[in-house]
Amino acid sequence: MPRPSRESYGDQKPPYSYISLTAMAIWNSPEKMLPLSEIYKFITDRFPYYRKNTQRWQNSLRHNLSFNDCFIKIPRQPDRPGKGAYWALHPAAFDMFVNGSLLRRRKRFKLLKSDKEILENELAALTNINRIFFRTTKPLPWKLVMELLF
DNA sequence: ACCTAATTCAATC
DNA sequence: GATTGAATTAGGT
Ligand SMILES: [Mg+2]
């Protein structure tokens, strides 16, 4: 994993792909997952180059998050409200930069169609569980909930 | 020169 | 914010 923490390229474009920058941001975080806004912040905080043309590169970065299987969208937990989901690195993609550079990996990380479907089902299940908590102030009758679910 | 990863534009939800 | 496609740019051999 790329792990630059305090670099300075001035106003020059740093030699990292959006995938690298995003992986750095996520890896640098305590929980190894960040909402979009924090990924942006990580990048603009240390690379002045990205304080311009924000609409362009942020759209590209979002494209990367959705398109690349190495990034997975974790639904936000009810106890941590905010906008958008969290983004994490797929555990099987930790080594996606080996034998490559931070500008261009040797191969794209792509999940098998079947593995992708399994992952999507798991995340969808998580979203459903979270929905049970959504906007409830008082504690839910867990005993009852569990009995209904299982 | 070639392969294909990365970036961009932009429609759509 | 997130997803997707199509077209273009560009890194690495
Ligand atoms: Mg993804």
PDB file of C-alpha atoms (C1' of nucleotides) and ligand atoms in Angstrom:
ATOM      1  CA  MET A   1       0.000   0.000   0.000  1.00  0.00           C
ATOM      2  CA  PRO A   2       1.140   3.496  -0.765  1.00  0.00           C
ATOM      3  CA  ARG A   3       1.717   5.408   2.414  1.00  0.00           C
ATOM      4  CA  PRO A   4       2.913   8.975   1.822  1.00  0.00           C
ATOM      5  CA  SER A   5       1.842  11.155   4.663  1.00  0.00           C
ATOM      6  CA  ARG A   6       3.559  14.469   4.275  1.00  0.00           C
ATOM      7  CA  GLU A   7       4.700  15.158   0.773  1.00  0.00           C
ATOM      8  CA  SER A   8       4.937  18.342  -1.136  1.00  0.00           C
ATOM      9  CA  TYR A   9       4.840  18.749  -4.867  1.00  0.00           C
ATOM     10  CA  GLY A  10       3.960  22.392  -4.763  1.00  0.00           C
ATOM     11  CA  ASP A  11       1.592  23.218  -7.549  1.00  0.00           C
ATOM     12  CA  GLN A  12       2.890  20.377  -9.671  1.00  0.00           C
ATOM     13  CA  LYS A  13       0.771  17.338 -10.291  1.00  0.00           C
ATOM     14  CA  PRO A  14       1.851  14.599  -7.892  1.00  0.00           C
ATOM     15  CA  PRO A  15       2.899  11.296  -9.550  1.00  0.00           C
ATOM     16  CA  TYR A  16      -0.092   9.371  -8.268  1.00  0.00           C
ATOM     17  CA  SER A  17      -3.220   8.111  -9.951  1.00  0.00           C
ATOM     18  CA  TYR A  18      -6.600   8.843  -8.420  1.00  0.00           C
ATOM     19  CA  ILE A  19      -6.672   5.230  -7.376  1.00  0.00           C
ATOM     20  CA  SER A  20      -3.384   5.667  -5.521  1.00  0.00           C
ATOM     21  CA  LEU A  21      -4.448   8.880  -3.872  1.00  0.00           C
ATOM     22  CA  THR A  22      -7.720   7.348  -2.779  1.00  0.00           C
ATOM     23  CA  ALA A  23      -6.026   4.221  -1.466  1.00  0.00           C
ATOM     24  CA  MET A  24      -3.603   6.410   0.502  1.00  0.00           C
ATOM     25  CA  ALA A  25      -6.430   8.390   2.024  1.00  0.00           C
ATOM     26  CA  ILE A  26      -8.324   5.287   3.069  1.00  0.00           C
ATOM     27  CA  TRP A  27      -5.249   3.499   4.330  1.00  0.00           C
ATOM     28  CA  ASN A  28      -4.211   6.545   6.297  1.00  0.00           C
ATOM     29  CA  SER A  29      -7.531   6.661   8.144  1.00  0.00           C
ATOM     30  CA  PRO A  30      -7.918   5.034  11.584  1.00  0.00           C
ATOM     31  CA  GLU A  31     -10.825   2.889  10.493  1.00  0.00           C
ATOM     32  CA  LYS A  32      -9.550   2.208   6.998  1.00  0.00           C
ATOM     33  CA  MET A  33     -12.656   3.729   5.508  1.00  0.00           C
ATOM     34  CA  LEU A  34     -13.701   7.257   4.659  1.00  0.00           C
ATOM     35  CA  PRO A  35     -16.645   9.181   3.265  1.00  0.00           C
ATOM     36  CA  LEU A  36     -16.102  10.937  -0.055  1.00  0.00           C
ATOM     37  CA  SER A  37     -15.679  14.338   1.536  1.00  0.00           C
ATOM     38  CA  GLU A  38     -12.801  13.079   3.671  1.00  0.00           C
ATOM     39  CA  ILE A  39     -11.063  11.573   0.677  1.00  0.00           C
ATOM     40  CA  TYR A  40     -11.282  14.940  -1.036  1.00  0.00           C
ATOM     41  CA  LYS A  41      -9.938  16.595   2.085  1.00  0.00           C
ATOM     42  CA  PHE A  42      -6.984  14.229   2.369  1.00  0.00           C
ATOM     43  CA  ILE A  43      -5.994  15.070  -1.182  1.00  0.00           C
ATOM     44  CA  THR A  44      -6.495  18.816  -1.137  1.00  0.00           C
ATOM     45  CA  ASP A  45      -4.798  19.099   2.269  1.00  0.00           C
ATOM     46  CA  ARG A  46      -1.510  17.705   1.008  1.00  0.00           C
ATOM     47  CA  PHE A  47      -1.547  18.320  -2.711  1.00  0.00           C
ATOM     48  CA  PRO A  48      -2.115  21.982  -3.664  1.00  0.00           C
ATOM     49  CA  TYR A  49      -2.421  20.932  -7.295  1.00  0.00           C
ATOM     50  CA  TYR A  50      -5.837  19.550  -6.494  1.00  0.00           C
ATOM     51  CA  ARG A  51      -7.174  22.753  -5.045  1.00  0.00           C
ATOM     52  CA  LYS A  52      -8.047  23.717  -8.621  1.00  0.00           C
ATOM     53  CA  ASN A  53     -10.356  22.227 -11.228  1.00  0.00           C
ATOM     54  CA  THR A  54     -12.161  20.461  -8.406  1.00  0.00           C
ATOM     55  CA  GLN A  55     -15.238  19.618 -10.424  1.00  0.00           C
ATOM     56  CA  ARG A  56     -13.154  17.757 -12.979  1.00  0.00           C
ATOM     57  CA  TRP A  57     -10.951  15.614 -10.774  1.00  0.00           C
ATOM     58  CA  GLN A  58     -13.606  14.958  -8.183  1.00  0.00           C
ATOM     59  CA  ASN A  59     -15.900  13.606 -10.861  1.00  0.00           C
ATOM     60  CA  SER A  60     -13.054  11.411 -12.078  1.00  0.00           C
ATOM     61  CA  LEU A  61     -12.334  10.206  -8.582  1.00  0.00           C
ATOM     62  CA  ARG A  62     -15.970   9.274  -8.082  1.00  0.00           C
ATOM     63  CA  HIS A  63     -15.866   7.401 -11.352  1.00  0.00           C
ATOM     64  CA  ASN A  64     -12.941   5.422  -9.955  1.00  0.00           C
ATOM     65  CA  LEU A  65     -14.747   4.559  -6.759  1.00  0.00           C
ATOM     66  CA  SER A  66     -17.725   3.157  -8.607  1.00  0.00           C
ATOM     67  CA  PHE A  67     -15.912   1.553 -11.496  1.00  0.00           C
ATOM     68  CA  ASN A  68     -13.051  -0.138  -9.674  1.00  0.00           C
ATOM     69  CA  ASP A  69     -13.828  -3.242  -7.650  1.00  0.00           C
ATOM     70  CA  CYS A  70     -10.933  -2.428  -5.322  1.00  0.00           C
ATOM     71  CA  PHE A  71     -13.135   0.189  -3.691  1.00  0.00           C
ATOM     72  CA  ILE A  72     -16.208  -0.954  -1.853  1.00  0.00           C
ATOM     73  CA  LYS A  73     -19.029   1.176  -0.550  1.00  0.00           C
ATOM     74  CA  ILE A  74     -19.844   0.565   3.096  1.00  0.00           C
ATOM     75  CA  PRO A  75     -23.265   1.780   4.195  1.00  0.00           C
ATOM     76  CA  ARG A  76     -23.142   4.402   6.894  1.00  0.00           C
ATOM     77  CA  GLN A  77     -24.104   3.199  10.368  1.00  0.00           C
ATOM     78  CA  PRO A  78     -27.147   4.854  11.973  1.00  0.00           C
ATOM     79  CA  ASP A  79     -25.075   6.007  14.935  1.00  0.00           C
ATOM     80  CA  ARG A  80     -22.813   7.943  12.601  1.00  0.00           C
ATOM     81  CA  PRO A  81     -25.116  10.101  10.488  1.00  0.00           C
ATOM     82  CA  GLY A  82     -23.816  12.150   7.619  1.00  0.00           C
ATOM     83  CA  LYS A  83     -23.946  12.344   3.874  1.00  0.00           C
ATOM     84  CA  GLY A  84     -22.875   9.551   1.596  1.00  0.00           C
ATOM     85  CA  ALA A  85     -21.474   6.155   2.412  1.00  0.00           C
ATOM     86  CA  TYR A  86     -17.999   5.171   3.534  1.00  0.00           C
ATOM     87  CA  TRP A  87     -15.438   3.863   1.081  1.00  0.00           C
ATOM     88  CA  ALA A  88     -12.995   1.112   1.875  1.00  0.00           C
ATOM     89  CA  LEU A  89     -10.412  -0.970   0.089  1.00  0.00           C
ATOM     90  CA  HIS A  90     -11.358  -4.510  -0.762  1.00  0.00           C
ATOM     91  CA  PRO A  91      -9.148  -6.784   1.374  1.00  0.00           C
ATOM     92  CA  ALA A  92      -8.128  -8.766  -1.683  1.00  0.00           C
ATOM     93  CA  ALA A  93      -6.889  -5.605  -3.364  1.00  0.00           C
ATOM     94  CA  PHE A  94      -4.281  -4.608  -0.797  1.00  0.00           C
ATOM     95  CA  ASP A  95      -1.551  -5.758  -3.105  1.00  0.00           C
ATOM     96  CA  MET A  96      -2.875  -4.237  -6.288  1.00  0.00           C
ATOM     97  CA  PHE A  97       0.174  -2.007  -6.657  1.00  0.00           C
ATOM     98  CA  VAL A  98       2.823  -4.715  -6.500  1.00  0.00           C
ATOM     99  CA  ASN A  99       4.877  -4.837  -9.652  1.00  0.00           C
ATOM    100  CA  GLY A 100       3.300  -1.619 -10.731  1.00  0.00           C
ATOM    101  CA  SER A 101       3.680   2.061 -10.059  1.00  0.00           C
ATOM    102  CA  LEU A 102       1.440   4.498  -8.289  1.00  0.00           C
ATOM    103  CA  LEU A 103       0.667   5.932 -11.695  1.00  0.00           C
ATOM    104  CA  ARG A 104      -0.378   2.733 -13.346  1.00  0.00           C
ATOM    105  CA  ARG A 105      -0.888  -0.733 -11.903  1.00  0.00           C
ATOM    106  CA  ARG A 106       0.107  -3.790 -13.850  1.00  0.00           C
ATOM    107  CA  LYS A 107      -3.433  -5.089 -13.828  1.00  0.00           C
ATOM    108  CA  ARG A 108      -6.776  -3.752 -12.801  1.00  0.00           C
ATOM    109  CA  PHE A 109      -8.299  -5.353  -9.743  1.00  0.00           C
ATOM    110  CA  LYS A 110     -11.478  -7.006 -10.927  1.00  0.00           C
ATOM    111  CA  LEU A 111     -13.693  -9.274  -8.889  1.00  0.00           C
ATOM    112  CA  LEU A 112     -15.176 -12.378 -10.431  1.00  0.00           C
ATOM    113  CA  LYS A 113     -18.785 -11.745 -11.382  1.00  0.00           C
ATOM    114  CA  SER A 114     -19.866 -14.317  -8.804  1.00  0.00           C
ATOM    115  CA  ASP A 115     -17.757 -12.853  -5.993  1.00  0.00           C
ATOM    116  CA  LYS A 116     -19.052  -9.431  -6.849  1.00  0.00           C
ATOM    117  CA  GLU A 117     -22.632 -10.573  -6.535  1.00  0.00           C
ATOM    118  CA  ILE A 118     -21.933 -12.195  -3.187  1.00  0.00           C
ATOM    119  CA  LEU A 119     -20.345  -9.000  -1.880  1.00  0.00           C
ATOM    120  CA  GLU A 120     -23.225  -6.900  -3.137  1.00  0.00           C
ATOM    121  CA  ASN A 121     -25.689  -9.167  -1.390  1.00  0.00           C
ATOM    122  CA  GLU A 122     -23.773  -8.890   1.885  1.00  0.00           C
ATOM    123  CA  LEU A 123     -23.677  -5.118   1.684  1.00  0.00           C
ATOM    124  CA  ALA A 124     -27.347  -4.967   0.796  1.00  0.00           C
ATOM    125  CA  ALA A 125     -28.071  -7.052   3.881  1.00  0.00           C
ATOM    126  CA  LEU A 126     -26.073  -4.604   5.967  1.00  0.00           C
ATOM    127  CA  THR A 127     -28.116  -1.757   4.575  1.00  0.00           C
ATOM    128  CA  ASN A 128     -31.310  -3.560   5.516  1.00  0.00           C
ATOM    129  CA  ILE A 129     -30.132  -4.142   9.059  1.00  0.00           C
ATOM    130  CA  ASN A 130     -29.171  -0.493   9.377  1.00  0.00           C
ATOM    131  CA  ARG A 131     -32.585   0.572   8.192  1.00  0.00           C
ATOM    132  CA  ILE A 132     -34.098  -1.015  11.260  1.00  0.00           C
ATOM    133  CA  PHE A 133     -32.196   1.471  13.410  1.00  0.00           C
ATOM    134  CA  PHE A 134     -32.889   4.460  11.243  1.00  0.00           C
ATOM    135  CA  ARG A 135     -34.401   7.398  13.076  1.00  0.00           C
ATOM    136  CA  THR A 136     -35.351   5.492  16.178  1.00  0.00           C
ATOM    137  CA  THR A 137     -34.750   7.393  19.369  1.00  0.00           C
ATOM    138  CA  LYS A 138     -35.848   4.802  21.834  1.00  0.00           C
ATOM    139  CA  PRO A 139     -34.360   1.325  21.946  1.00  0.00           C
ATOM    140  CA  LEU A 140     -35.929  -1.250  19.667  1.00  0.00           C
ATOM    141  CA  PRO A 141     -37.498  -4.430  21.045  1.00  0.00           C
ATOM    142  CA  TRP A 142     -34.542  -6.571  19.958  1.00  0.00           C
ATOM    143  CA  LYS A 143     -35.913  -9.778  21.296  1.00  0.00           C
ATOM    144  CA  LEU A 144     -38.949  -9.334  19.121  1.00  0.00           C
ATOM    145  CA  VAL A 145     -36.968  -8.167  16.128  1.00  0.00           C
ATOM    146  CA  MET A 146     -34.709 -11.200  16.286  1.00  0.00           C
ATOM    147  CA  GLU A 147     -37.636 -13.524  16.586  1.00  0.00           C
ATOM    148  CA  LEU A 148     -39.210 -12.007  13.509  1.00  0.00           C
ATOM    149  CA  LEU A 149     -35.988 -12.201  11.491  1.00  0.00           C
ATOM    150  CA  PHE A 150     -34.845 -15.697  12.451  1.00  0.00           C
TER     151      PHE A 150
ATOM    152  C1'  DA B   1       3.961   0.254 -32.067  1.00  0.00           C
ATOM    153  C1'  DC B   2       1.008  -1.977 -29.040  1.00  0.00           C
ATOM    154  C1'  DC B   3      -1.718  -3.075 -24.946  1.00  0.00           C
ATOM    155  C1'  DT B   4      -4.650  -1.576 -21.644  1.00  0.00           C
ATOM    156  C1'  DA B   5      -4.886   1.329 -17.339  1.00  0.00           C
ATOM    157  C1'  DA B   6      -6.237   5.933 -16.205  1.00  0.00           C
ATOM    158  C1'  DT B   7      -8.666  10.138 -17.145  1.00  0.00           C
ATOM    159  C1'  DT B   8     -12.310  12.885 -18.886  1.00  0.00           C
ATOM    160  C1'  DC B   9     -17.015  14.202 -20.333  1.00  0.00           C
ATOM    161  C1'  DA B  10     -21.432  13.754 -19.347  1.00  0.00           C
ATOM    162  C1'  DA B  11     -26.025  11.497 -19.198  1.00  0.00           C
ATOM    163  C1'  DT B  12     -28.779   9.406 -15.740  1.00  0.00           C
ATOM    164  C1'  DC B  13     -30.455   8.081 -11.307  1.00  0.00           C
TER     165       DC B  13
ATOM    166  C1'  DG C   1     -23.599  11.365  -4.245  1.00  0.00           C
ATOM    167  C1'  DA C   2     -23.186   7.164  -7.114  1.00  0.00           C
ATOM    168  C1'  DT C   3     -23.373   4.556 -11.516  1.00  0.00           C
ATOM    169  C1'  DT C   4     -22.388   3.879 -16.228  1.00  0.00           C
ATOM    170  C1'  DG C   5     -20.785   4.320 -21.014  1.00  0.00           C
ATOM    171  C1'  DA C   6     -18.041   6.128 -24.629  1.00  0.00           C
ATOM    172  C1'  DA C   7     -14.103   8.490 -26.122  1.00  0.00           C
ATOM    173  C1'  DT C   8      -9.523   9.980 -25.266  1.00  0.00           C
ATOM    174  C1'  DT C   9      -5.042  10.162 -23.058  1.00  0.00           C
ATOM    175  C1'  DA C  10      -1.011   8.186 -21.544  1.00  0.00           C
ATOM    176  C1'  DG C  11       2.340   4.706 -18.831  1.00  0.00           C
ATOM    177  C1'  DG C  12       5.239   0.887 -19.640  1.00  0.00           C
ATOM    178  C1'  DT C  13       7.318  -2.566 -22.388  1.00  0.00           C
TER     179       DT C  13
HETATM  180 MG    MG D   1     -16.381  -0.033  -6.572  1.00  0.00          MG
END
